[in-house]
Amino acid sequence: KAGVTQTPRYLIKTRGQQVTLSCSPISGHRSVSWYQQTPGQGLQFLFEYFSETQRNKGNFPGRFSGRQFSNSRSEMNVSTLELGDSALYLCASSPKTGRFEYGYTFGSGTRLTVV
Amino acid sequence: SQQGEEDPQALSIQEGENATMNCSYKTSINNLQWYRQNSGRGLVHLILIRSNEREKHSGRLRVTLDTSKKSSSLLITASRAADTASYFCATDDYKLSFGAGTTVTVRA
């Protein structure tokens, strides 16, 4: 079955702009989580969506937001981009939310560069 | 903030040798997972060990967990060039909290 699809793969934006990233989970998976990876801070949890509802949120400013559609596809939005937002953004797909005894499936990521 | 630390930060070994990396975490866990990342791409789930398990095997991978010391180790036996990657441990508590990772280079 198809894996987790993230689009676009690469993105270059200017400071102050906004950006929208997309994630299509594995068919049948209803939970999508987003992570930011930077050399300085490593991998950090942004938020999780399940059944179109945000279930969990990490410690990021309000400029970072997301949503999930009825087909489980998710988008994350970053407004008023800053240079420090340059990162690899990863989404992870899972069948359900909460604690469970199997791993997550990650997409290949979107590499965002803010200039 | 990250859950814990991984040791060493980087590891360089010859093909055929074993690679061992360690992970420490701070809070009680439900399970601990290991992931691999090749060249800044997505993470691949390798193995999950539950908090009531002490050791688990999957192919050339062996994971141990010591909850009293809040630590885990990942052993890759008979390494191959394709094992060159960064390896991350992560604790799962409604979200994944990752360590800083160990970069493994396998020399041919």
Short mmCIF file of C-alpha atoms in Angstrom, two decimals:
data_model
loop_
_atom_site.label_atom_id
_atom_site.label_comp_id
_atom_site.label_asym_id
_atom_site.label_seq_id
_atom_site.Cartn_x
_atom_site.Cartn_y
_atom_site.Cartn_z
CA LYS A 1 0.00 0.00 0.00
CA ALA A 2 1.12 3.57 -0.57
CA GLY A 3 3.20 5.17 2.15
CA VAL A 4 2.93 8.58 3.72
CA THR A 5 3.10 11.31 1.09
CA GLN A 6 4.39 14.77 1.88
CA THR A 7 4.33 17.63 -0.57
CA PRO A 8 6.22 19.57 -1.63
CA ARG A 9 9.63 17.97 -1.05
CA TYR A 10 11.47 21.27 -1.09
CA LEU A 11 10.34 24.83 -0.54
CA ILE A 12 12.12 28.17 -0.43
CA LYS A 13 10.28 31.10 1.12
CA THR A 14 11.11 34.64 2.15
CA ARG A 15 10.90 35.94 5.70
CA GLY A 16 7.43 37.20 6.51
CA GLN A 17 5.68 34.93 4.03
CA GLN A 18 3.48 32.05 4.97
CA VAL A 19 3.67 28.44 3.87
CA THR A 20 1.39 25.42 3.76
CA LEU A 21 2.69 21.85 3.82
CA SER A 22 0.62 18.80 3.02
CA CYS A 23 0.62 15.23 4.33
CA SER A 24 -1.43 12.30 3.10
CA PRO A 25 -1.33 9.40 5.56
CA ILE A 26 -1.46 5.71 4.80
CA SER A 27 -4.91 4.68 3.69
CA GLY A 28 -6.99 3.83 6.73
CA HIS A 29 -4.78 5.73 9.15
CA ARG A 30 -6.66 8.44 10.98
CA SER A 31 -3.90 10.09 12.97
CA VAL A 32 -1.33 12.50 11.55
CA SER A 33 1.45 13.99 13.66
CA TRP A 34 3.88 16.68 12.61
CA TYR A 35 7.50 17.07 13.68
CA GLN A 36 10.14 19.71 13.05
CA GLN A 37 13.77 18.69 12.69
CA THR A 38 16.59 21.22 12.94
CA PRO A 39 20.32 20.76 13.60
CA GLY A 40 20.07 22.75 16.81
CA GLN A 41 16.87 21.46 18.39
CA GLY A 42 16.65 18.01 16.85
CA LEU A 43 13.26 16.39 16.34
CA GLN A 44 10.41 18.18 18.06
CA PHE A 45 6.72 17.42 18.14
CA LEU A 46 4.46 20.08 16.65
CA PHE A 47 0.93 18.66 16.88
CA GLU A 48 -1.27 15.67 16.22
CA TYR A 49 -4.61 15.47 14.46
CA PHE A 50 -7.07 12.62 14.75
CA SER A 51 -10.52 12.57 13.16
CA GLU A 52 -10.16 16.24 12.19
CA THR A 53 -9.46 17.30 15.79
CA GLN A 54 -6.18 18.47 17.26
CA ARG A 55 -5.36 15.98 20.03
CA ASN A 56 -1.96 17.14 21.16
CA LYS A 57 0.17 20.21 20.71
CA GLY A 58 3.87 20.80 21.22
CA ASN A 59 5.59 23.90 22.46
CA PHE A 60 5.54 26.05 19.34
CA PRO A 61 4.23 29.58 18.80
CA GLY A 62 0.79 30.23 17.39
CA ARG A 63 2.31 30.91 13.97
CA PHE A 64 2.33 27.15 13.56
CA SER A 65 -1.09 25.71 12.92
CA GLY A 66 -2.62 22.72 11.24
CA ARG A 67 -5.79 21.04 10.23
CA GLN A 68 -7.05 17.69 9.11
CA PHE A 69 -9.65 16.93 6.50
CA SER A 70 -12.32 14.26 6.47
CA ASN A 71 -10.12 12.02 4.30
CA SER A 72 -7.41 12.25 7.02
CA ARG A 73 -5.09 14.35 4.87
CA SER A 74 -3.46 17.04 6.96
CA GLU A 75 -1.94 20.42 6.29
CA MET A 76 0.28 22.52 8.47
CA ASN A 77 0.67 26.23 8.05
CA VAL A 78 3.41 28.54 9.23
CA SER A 79 2.67 32.24 9.05
CA THR A 80 5.09 35.16 9.19
CA LEU A 81 8.08 32.95 8.47
CA GLU A 82 11.31 33.50 10.35
CA LEU A 83 14.80 32.34 9.43
CA GLY A 84 14.66 29.91 12.35
CA ASP A 85 11.73 28.10 10.77
CA SER A 86 14.10 26.60 8.22
CA ALA A 87 13.87 22.90 8.92
CA LEU A 88 12.82 19.49 7.73
CA TYR A 89 9.14 19.02 8.52
CA LEU A 90 8.07 15.42 8.93
CA CYS A 91 4.65 13.96 9.27
CA ALA A 92 3.87 10.61 10.82
CA SER A 93 0.84 8.45 10.21
CA SER A 94 -0.76 5.98 12.61
CA PRO A 95 -4.04 4.06 12.71
CA LYS A 96 -5.19 5.57 15.97
CA THR A 97 -4.29 8.11 18.59
CA GLY A 98 -3.02 7.69 22.11
CA ARG A 99 -0.67 5.03 23.34
CA PHE A 100 -0.27 1.96 21.22
CA GLU A 101 2.20 -0.81 20.75
CA TYR A 102 3.56 -0.23 17.27
CA GLY A 103 5.62 2.36 15.50
CA TYR A 104 4.71 5.30 13.38
CA THR A 105 5.16 5.57 9.62
CA PHE A 106 6.88 8.73 8.51
CA GLY A 107 6.85 10.58 5.22
CA SER A 108 10.03 11.72 3.46
CA GLY A 109 9.58 15.24 4.76
CA THR A 110 9.41 18.74 3.36
CA ARG A 111 12.64 20.72 3.46
CA LEU A 112 11.72 24.36 4.10
CA THR A 113 14.33 27.05 3.64
CA VAL A 114 13.53 30.60 4.71
CA VAL A 115 15.70 33.31 3.19
CA SER B 1 12.75 19.66 24.61
CA GLN B 2 14.16 16.24 23.90
CA GLN B 3 13.49 13.27 26.13
CA GLY B 4 17.06 12.19 26.54
CA GLU B 5 20.54 11.74 25.26
CA GLU B 6 22.17 9.31 22.92
CA ASP B 7 25.70 8.12 23.11
CA PRO B 8 27.92 8.26 21.17
CA GLN B 9 26.98 11.19 18.92
CA ALA B 10 28.90 9.60 16.07
CA LEU B 11 30.29 6.17 15.34
CA SER B 12 32.52 4.97 12.50
CA ILE B 13 33.02 1.24 12.00
CA GLN B 14 34.26 -1.21 9.39
CA GLU B 15 31.80 -3.28 7.41
CA GLY B 16 31.15 -6.52 9.26
CA GLU B 17 31.73 -5.04 12.71
CA ASN B 18 29.02 -4.50 15.29
CA ALA B 19 27.67 -1.07 16.19
CA THR B 20 26.30 -0.26 19.62
CA MET B 21 24.57 2.93 20.63
CA ASN B 22 22.93 3.93 23.88
CA CYS B 23 19.96 6.05 24.80
CA SER B 24 18.93 7.51 28.13
CA TYR B 25 15.55 8.99 28.91
CA LYS B 26 14.10 11.01 31.74
CA THR B 27 10.54 9.95 32.52
CA SER B 28 8.69 6.67 32.92
CA ILE B 29 7.74 5.14 29.59
CA ASN B 30 5.09 3.02 27.95
CA ASN B 31 7.46 1.86 25.27
CA LEU B 32 10.69 2.90 23.60
CA GLN B 33 11.23 2.90 19.86
CA TRP B 34 14.23 3.11 17.56
CA TYR B 35 14.18 4.82 14.19
CA ARG B 36 16.68 5.17 11.35
CA GLN B 37 17.09 8.23 9.15
CA ASN B 38 19.08 8.24 5.91
CA SER B 39 20.58 11.54 4.78
CA GLY B 40 17.95 13.91 6.15
CA ARG B 41 15.02 11.98 4.77
CA GLY B 42 12.10 10.43 6.62
CA LEU B 43 12.37 8.22 9.68
CA VAL B 44 12.01 4.48 9.38
CA HIS B 45 10.69 2.54 12.37
CA LEU B 46 13.10 -0.23 13.33
CA ILE B 47 11.92 -1.79 16.55
CA LEU B 48 9.71 -1.17 19.57
CA ILE B 49 10.34 -2.51 23.06
CA ARG B 50 7.67 -2.38 25.74
CA SER B 51 8.42 -1.18 29.24
CA ASN B 52 7.99 -4.72 30.63
CA GLU B 53 10.46 -6.22 28.16
CA ARG B 54 14.21 -6.38 28.71
CA GLU B 55 15.46 -7.48 25.31
CA LYS B 56 14.13 -7.76 21.79
CA HIS B 57 15.57 -8.96 18.50
CA SER B 58 14.70 -8.18 14.91
CA GLY B 59 17.01 -9.54 12.24
CA ARG B 60 20.47 -8.03 12.87
CA LEU B 61 19.07 -5.66 15.50
CA ARG B 62 19.10 -6.26 19.23
CA VAL B 63 17.55 -3.80 21.64
CA THR B 64 17.79 -3.85 25.41
CA LEU B 65 15.87 -1.82 27.93
CA ASP B 66 16.73 -1.12 31.55
CA THR B 67 13.89 0.84 33.10
CA SER B 68 15.68 1.09 36.46
CA LYS B 69 18.48 3.01 34.75
CA LYS B 70 16.16 4.66 32.23
CA SER B 71 18.36 3.51 29.39
CA SER B 72 18.25 1.47 26.22
CA SER B 73 20.81 0.20 23.76
CA LEU B 74 20.66 -0.72 20.09
CA LEU B 75 23.11 -3.23 18.67
CA ILE B 76 23.50 -3.71 14.93
CA THR B 77 25.43 -6.87 14.17
CA ALA B 78 27.51 -7.57 11.07
CA SER B 79 27.08 -4.02 9.79
CA ARG B 80 26.77 -3.20 6.10
CA ALA B 81 27.38 -0.02 4.14
CA ALA B 82 23.60 0.35 3.86
CA ASP B 83 23.43 0.74 7.66
CA THR B 84 25.09 4.15 7.33
CA ALA B 85 22.45 6.47 8.80
CA SER B 86 21.41 8.35 11.91
CA TYR B 87 19.67 6.35 14.59
CA PHE B 88 17.21 7.84 17.06
CA CYS B 89 15.54 6.48 20.13
CA ALA B 90 12.12 7.81 21.01
CA THR B 91 9.79 7.38 23.94
CA ASP B 92 6.09 7.25 23.22
CA ASP B 93 3.72 9.12 25.49
CA TYR B 94 0.91 10.25 23.18
CA LYS B 95 3.68 11.73 21.06
CA LEU B 96 7.25 10.73 20.23
CA SER B 97 10.05 12.39 22.18
CA PHE B 98 13.33 11.83 20.41
CA GLY B 99 16.93 11.70 21.50
CA ALA B 100 19.59 13.65 19.65
CA GLY B 101 20.60 10.65 17.59
CA THR B 102 23.75 8.71 16.78
CA THR B 103 25.29 9.05 13.33
CA VAL B 104 26.71 5.74 12.19
CA THR B 105 29.15 5.49 9.28
CA VAL B 106 29.99 2.03 8.00
CA ARG B 107 33.22 1.96 5.98
CA ALA B 108 33.57 -0.56 3.18
#
